[in-house]
XYZ file of C-alpha atoms in Angstrom:
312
model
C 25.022 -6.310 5.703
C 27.040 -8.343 3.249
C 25.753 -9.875 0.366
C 24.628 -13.680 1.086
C 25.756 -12.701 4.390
C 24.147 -15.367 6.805
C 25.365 -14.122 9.884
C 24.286 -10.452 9.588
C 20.965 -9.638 11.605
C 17.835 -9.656 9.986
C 16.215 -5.820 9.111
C 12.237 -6.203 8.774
C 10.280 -3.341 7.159
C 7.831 -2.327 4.362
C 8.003 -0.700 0.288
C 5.209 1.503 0.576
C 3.792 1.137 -3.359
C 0.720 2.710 -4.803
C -0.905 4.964 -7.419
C -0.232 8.692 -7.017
C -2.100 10.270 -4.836
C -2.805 7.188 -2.807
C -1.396 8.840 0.505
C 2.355 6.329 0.438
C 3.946 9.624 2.020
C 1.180 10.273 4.493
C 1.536 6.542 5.537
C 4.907 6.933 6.096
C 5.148 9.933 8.215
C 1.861 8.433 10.117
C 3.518 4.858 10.515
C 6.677 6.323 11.432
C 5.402 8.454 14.330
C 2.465 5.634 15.305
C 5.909 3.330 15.823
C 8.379 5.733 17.330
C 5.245 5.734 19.977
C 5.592 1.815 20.838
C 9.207 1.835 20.598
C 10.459 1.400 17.573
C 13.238 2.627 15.915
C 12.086 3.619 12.464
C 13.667 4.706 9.258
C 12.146 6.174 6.559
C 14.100 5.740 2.883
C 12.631 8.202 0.038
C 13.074 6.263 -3.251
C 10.522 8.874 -4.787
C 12.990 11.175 -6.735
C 9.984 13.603 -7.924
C 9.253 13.660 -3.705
C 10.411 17.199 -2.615
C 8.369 18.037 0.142
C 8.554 15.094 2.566
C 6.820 15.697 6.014
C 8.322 12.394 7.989
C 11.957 12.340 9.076
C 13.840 10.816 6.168
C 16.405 9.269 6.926
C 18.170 8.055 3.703
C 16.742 10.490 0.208
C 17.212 9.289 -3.169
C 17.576 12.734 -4.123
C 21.400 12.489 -2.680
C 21.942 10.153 -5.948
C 19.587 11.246 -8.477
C 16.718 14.065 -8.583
C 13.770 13.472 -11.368
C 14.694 17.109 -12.286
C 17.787 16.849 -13.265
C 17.150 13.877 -15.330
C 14.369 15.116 -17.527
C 16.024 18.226 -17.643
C 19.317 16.719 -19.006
C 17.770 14.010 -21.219
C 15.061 15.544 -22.185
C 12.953 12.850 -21.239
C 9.299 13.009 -19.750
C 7.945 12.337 -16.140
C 7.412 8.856 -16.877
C 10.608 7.870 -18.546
C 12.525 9.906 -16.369
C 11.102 7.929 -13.371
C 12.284 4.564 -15.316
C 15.541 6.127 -15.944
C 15.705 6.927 -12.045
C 15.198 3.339 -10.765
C 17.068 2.078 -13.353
C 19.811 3.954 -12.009
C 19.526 3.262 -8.488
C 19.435 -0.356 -9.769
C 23.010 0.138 -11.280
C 23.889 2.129 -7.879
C 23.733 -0.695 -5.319
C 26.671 0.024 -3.439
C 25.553 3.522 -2.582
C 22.641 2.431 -1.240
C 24.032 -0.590 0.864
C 26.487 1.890 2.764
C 24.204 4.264 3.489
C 21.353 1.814 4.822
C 24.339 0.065 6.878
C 24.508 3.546 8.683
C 20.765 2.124 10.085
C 21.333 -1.008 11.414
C 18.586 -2.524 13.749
C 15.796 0.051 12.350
C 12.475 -0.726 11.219
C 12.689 0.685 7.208
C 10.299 2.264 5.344
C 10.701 2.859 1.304
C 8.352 5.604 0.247
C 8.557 4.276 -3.396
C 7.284 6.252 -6.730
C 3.789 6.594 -7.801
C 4.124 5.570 -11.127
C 1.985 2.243 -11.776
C 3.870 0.717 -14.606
C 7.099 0.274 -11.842
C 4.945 -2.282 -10.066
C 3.058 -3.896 -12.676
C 5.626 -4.123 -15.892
C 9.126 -2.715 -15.024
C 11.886 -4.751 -13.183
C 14.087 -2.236 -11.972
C 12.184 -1.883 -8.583
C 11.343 -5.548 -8.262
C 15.499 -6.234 -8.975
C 15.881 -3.389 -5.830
C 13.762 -5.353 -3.795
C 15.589 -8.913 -4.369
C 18.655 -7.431 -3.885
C 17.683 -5.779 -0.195
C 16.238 -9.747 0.089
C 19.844 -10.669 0.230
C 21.098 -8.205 2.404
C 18.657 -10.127 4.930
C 16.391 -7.657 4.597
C 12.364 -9.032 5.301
C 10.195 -6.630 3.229
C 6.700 -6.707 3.008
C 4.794 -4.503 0.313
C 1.945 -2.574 1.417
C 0.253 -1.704 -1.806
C -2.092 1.614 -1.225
C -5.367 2.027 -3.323
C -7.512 5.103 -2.336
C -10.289 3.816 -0.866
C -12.875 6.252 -3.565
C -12.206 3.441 -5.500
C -15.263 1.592 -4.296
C -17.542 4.178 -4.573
C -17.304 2.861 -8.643
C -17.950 -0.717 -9.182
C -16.047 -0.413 -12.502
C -12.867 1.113 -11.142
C -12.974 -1.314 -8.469
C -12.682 -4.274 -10.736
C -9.964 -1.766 -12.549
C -8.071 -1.413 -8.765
C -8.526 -5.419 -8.004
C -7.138 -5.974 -11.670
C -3.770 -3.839 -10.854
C -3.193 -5.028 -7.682
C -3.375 -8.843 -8.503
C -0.859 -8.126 -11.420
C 1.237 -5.890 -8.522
C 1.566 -9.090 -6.393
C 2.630 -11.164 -8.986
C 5.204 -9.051 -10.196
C 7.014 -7.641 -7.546
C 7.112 -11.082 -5.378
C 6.909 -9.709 -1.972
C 4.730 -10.572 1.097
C 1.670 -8.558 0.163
C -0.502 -6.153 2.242
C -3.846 -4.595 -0.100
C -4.811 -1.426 1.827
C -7.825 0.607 1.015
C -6.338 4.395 2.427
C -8.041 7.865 3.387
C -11.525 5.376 4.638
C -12.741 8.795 7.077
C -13.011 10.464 3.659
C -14.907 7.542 1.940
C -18.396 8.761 2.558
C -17.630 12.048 0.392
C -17.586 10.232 -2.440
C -20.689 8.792 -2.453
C -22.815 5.833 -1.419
C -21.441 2.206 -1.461
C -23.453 -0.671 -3.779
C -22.587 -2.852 -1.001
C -21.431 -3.307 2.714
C -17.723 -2.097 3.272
C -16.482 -5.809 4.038
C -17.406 -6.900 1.002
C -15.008 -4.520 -0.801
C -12.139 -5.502 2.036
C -13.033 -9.310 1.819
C -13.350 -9.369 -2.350
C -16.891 -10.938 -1.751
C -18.365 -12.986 -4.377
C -17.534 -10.638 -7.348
C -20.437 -11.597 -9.818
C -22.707 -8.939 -7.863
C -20.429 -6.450 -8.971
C -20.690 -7.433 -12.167
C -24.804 -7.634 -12.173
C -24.313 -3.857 -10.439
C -22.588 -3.033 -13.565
C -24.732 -3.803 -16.008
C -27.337 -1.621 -14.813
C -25.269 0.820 -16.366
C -25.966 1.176 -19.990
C -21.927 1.868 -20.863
C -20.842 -1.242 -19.345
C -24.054 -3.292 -20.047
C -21.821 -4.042 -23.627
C -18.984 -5.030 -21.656
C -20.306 -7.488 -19.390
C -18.614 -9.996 -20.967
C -14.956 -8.797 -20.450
C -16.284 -7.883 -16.616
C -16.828 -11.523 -16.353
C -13.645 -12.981 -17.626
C -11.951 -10.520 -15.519
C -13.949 -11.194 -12.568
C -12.835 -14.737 -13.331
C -9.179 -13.702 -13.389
C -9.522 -12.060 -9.976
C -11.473 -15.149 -8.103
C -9.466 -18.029 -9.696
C -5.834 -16.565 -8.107
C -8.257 -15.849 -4.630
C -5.085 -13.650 -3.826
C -6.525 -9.802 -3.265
C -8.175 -8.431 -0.312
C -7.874 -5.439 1.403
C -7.441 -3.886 5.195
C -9.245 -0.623 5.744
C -6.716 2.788 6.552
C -7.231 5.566 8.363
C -4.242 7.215 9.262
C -5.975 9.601 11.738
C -6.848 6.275 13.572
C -4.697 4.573 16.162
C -6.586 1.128 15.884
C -6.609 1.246 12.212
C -2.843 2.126 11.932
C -2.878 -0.719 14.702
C -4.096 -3.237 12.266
C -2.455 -2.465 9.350
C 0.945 -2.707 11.304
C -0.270 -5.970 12.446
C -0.843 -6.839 8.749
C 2.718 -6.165 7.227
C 4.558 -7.998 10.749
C 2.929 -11.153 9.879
C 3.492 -10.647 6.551
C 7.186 -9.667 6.667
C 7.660 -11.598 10.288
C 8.471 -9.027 12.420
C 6.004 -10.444 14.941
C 9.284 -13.046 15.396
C 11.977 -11.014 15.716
C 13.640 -9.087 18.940
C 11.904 -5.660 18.079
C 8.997 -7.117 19.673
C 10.742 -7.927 22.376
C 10.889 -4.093 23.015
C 7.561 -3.219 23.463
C 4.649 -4.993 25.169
C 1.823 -2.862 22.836
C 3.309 -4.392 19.971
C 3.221 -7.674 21.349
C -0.193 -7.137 21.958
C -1.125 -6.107 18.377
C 0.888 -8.925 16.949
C -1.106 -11.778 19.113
C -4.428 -10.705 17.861
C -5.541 -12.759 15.449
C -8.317 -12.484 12.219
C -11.165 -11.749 14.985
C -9.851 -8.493 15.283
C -9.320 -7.594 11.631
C -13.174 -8.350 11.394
C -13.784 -6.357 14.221
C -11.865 -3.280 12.817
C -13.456 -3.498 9.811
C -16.912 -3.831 11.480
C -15.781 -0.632 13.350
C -14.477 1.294 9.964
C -18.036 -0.016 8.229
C -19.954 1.452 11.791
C -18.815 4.511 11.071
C -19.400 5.025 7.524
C -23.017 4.398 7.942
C -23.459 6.408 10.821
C -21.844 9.161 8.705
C -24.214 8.217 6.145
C -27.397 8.149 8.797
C -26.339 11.630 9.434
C -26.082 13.096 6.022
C -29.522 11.571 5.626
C -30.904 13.439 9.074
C -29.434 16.646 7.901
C -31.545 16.257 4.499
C -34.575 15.254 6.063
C -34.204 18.420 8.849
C -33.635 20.851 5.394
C -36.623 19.738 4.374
């Protein structure tokens, strides 16, 4: 794992990148066991230095370098700047966290990264992390998380497209939009529109003519516009649909981040006929899951409508 090495093997995996709250942990301890199933040998790196309480099997912890406690509690610096401080460290730390990634060879890696949004969107000290595990031959694809409530709120939607176009500009990886926690997506209310339409980034000027039925952002239909515009000129963001609880969703979203990072080439697949399989299927069945996902939610919603109708 030399730098500019070109006859080390290639190491595929995914930075796991998203909001707080957003379920990046979750993911990983879901992805790692849904992988260890098909064969895979997977290895989950924390880069989250405020992560204490990890449930996966972590294989490499930033905490063995640097701890968010220690560093607001010695520089007296907040949760935010603290987090800065922390990447900015591990930036300056590369050769600890070659050797101990070296220990891994021919694993599939995950990087639980931080929550913090301004890492993603403004700061370079991640994006510089990323480039450099580029030329250790490592083929990364991010998988940006966005929980899927989002939707339920036409105006944070347009706020979650917004972020996530600006994500995949600035960190400069293969990019994988996933809407998380869907089986919990009917509990926050109704949808303006059909779920694909949220996944696909459907013509976006409905969502603006939703919006101005609301008398707040009736005043601010103009900005909605321009940023609509924004979003539909780079034609870059769309989403895949997570549940975690799901085999055929995790299914997908694996499929997702091998094409992106090109897994679905190299001798891991080799190992495993199911993930052959999943890595074959084409965009048919990423309609079709989503078809199943949106299925769901309105037979949720059918049912929530019954049980009214029987209180009654």
């Amino acid at each position: 794992m030399s730098e500019g090495s070109k006859g080390s093997s290639l190491a595929f995996g995914q930075v796991v990148i998203g909001p707080p709250g957003s379920g990046k942990t979750t993911y990983c301890h879901g992805m790692q066991e849904f992988m260890g199933r098909i064969g895979r040998k997977v290895a989950v790196v924390n880069l989250d230095p405020a992560n204490e309480a990890m449930p996966y099997q972590c294989a490499l912890d930033i905490a063995e370098l640097i701890t968010l406690p220690d560093v607001m509690e010695s520089l007296k610096l907040g949760p935010n700047g603290g987090l800065i401080y922390c990447m900015e460290y591990l930036e300056a730390n590369f050769d600890w966290l070659q050797e101990k990634l070296a220990a891994f060879r021919g694993h599939y890696y995950l990087f639980d990264c931080p929550g913090q949004v301004e890492l993603y969107t403004h700061h370079h000290a991640l994006k510089n992390v990323f480039a450099q595990l580029a030329k250790w031959n490592f083929r990364l694809a991010a998988v940006h998380l966005v929980d899927s409530h989002y939707c339920t709120d036409p105006g944070k939607f347009i706020s979650v497209l917004c972020t996530s176009l600006s994500t995949m500009l600035h960190v400069e990886l293969p990019h994988v939009n996933v809407l998380s926690k869907m089986d919990l997506i009917e509990q926050y209310g109704k949808l303006a529109f059909n779920l694909d339409y949220y996944t696909e980034v459907l013509d976006l000027s409905y969502l603006v003519d939703h919006l101005a039925s609301d008398p707040f952002f009736r005043s601010y239909r103009r900005l909605n516009e321009k940023l609509v515009e924004v979003i539909e000129d780079y034609s870059l963001v769309s989403f895949v649909p997570l549940n975690v609880q799901d085999k055929a969703s995790m299914r997908q979203v694996m499929q997702a981040a091998d094409k992106a990072n090109g897994c679905c080439f190299g001798e891991q697949e080799h190992r495993s006929l199911e993930a052959l399989m999943s890595a074959a299927v084409g965009a048919d069945f990423h309609f079709t899951s989503t078809l199943a996902v949106q299925e769901k939610y309105l037979q949720s919603q059918d049912k929530a409508v019954e049980e009214e109708v029987m209180e009654l």
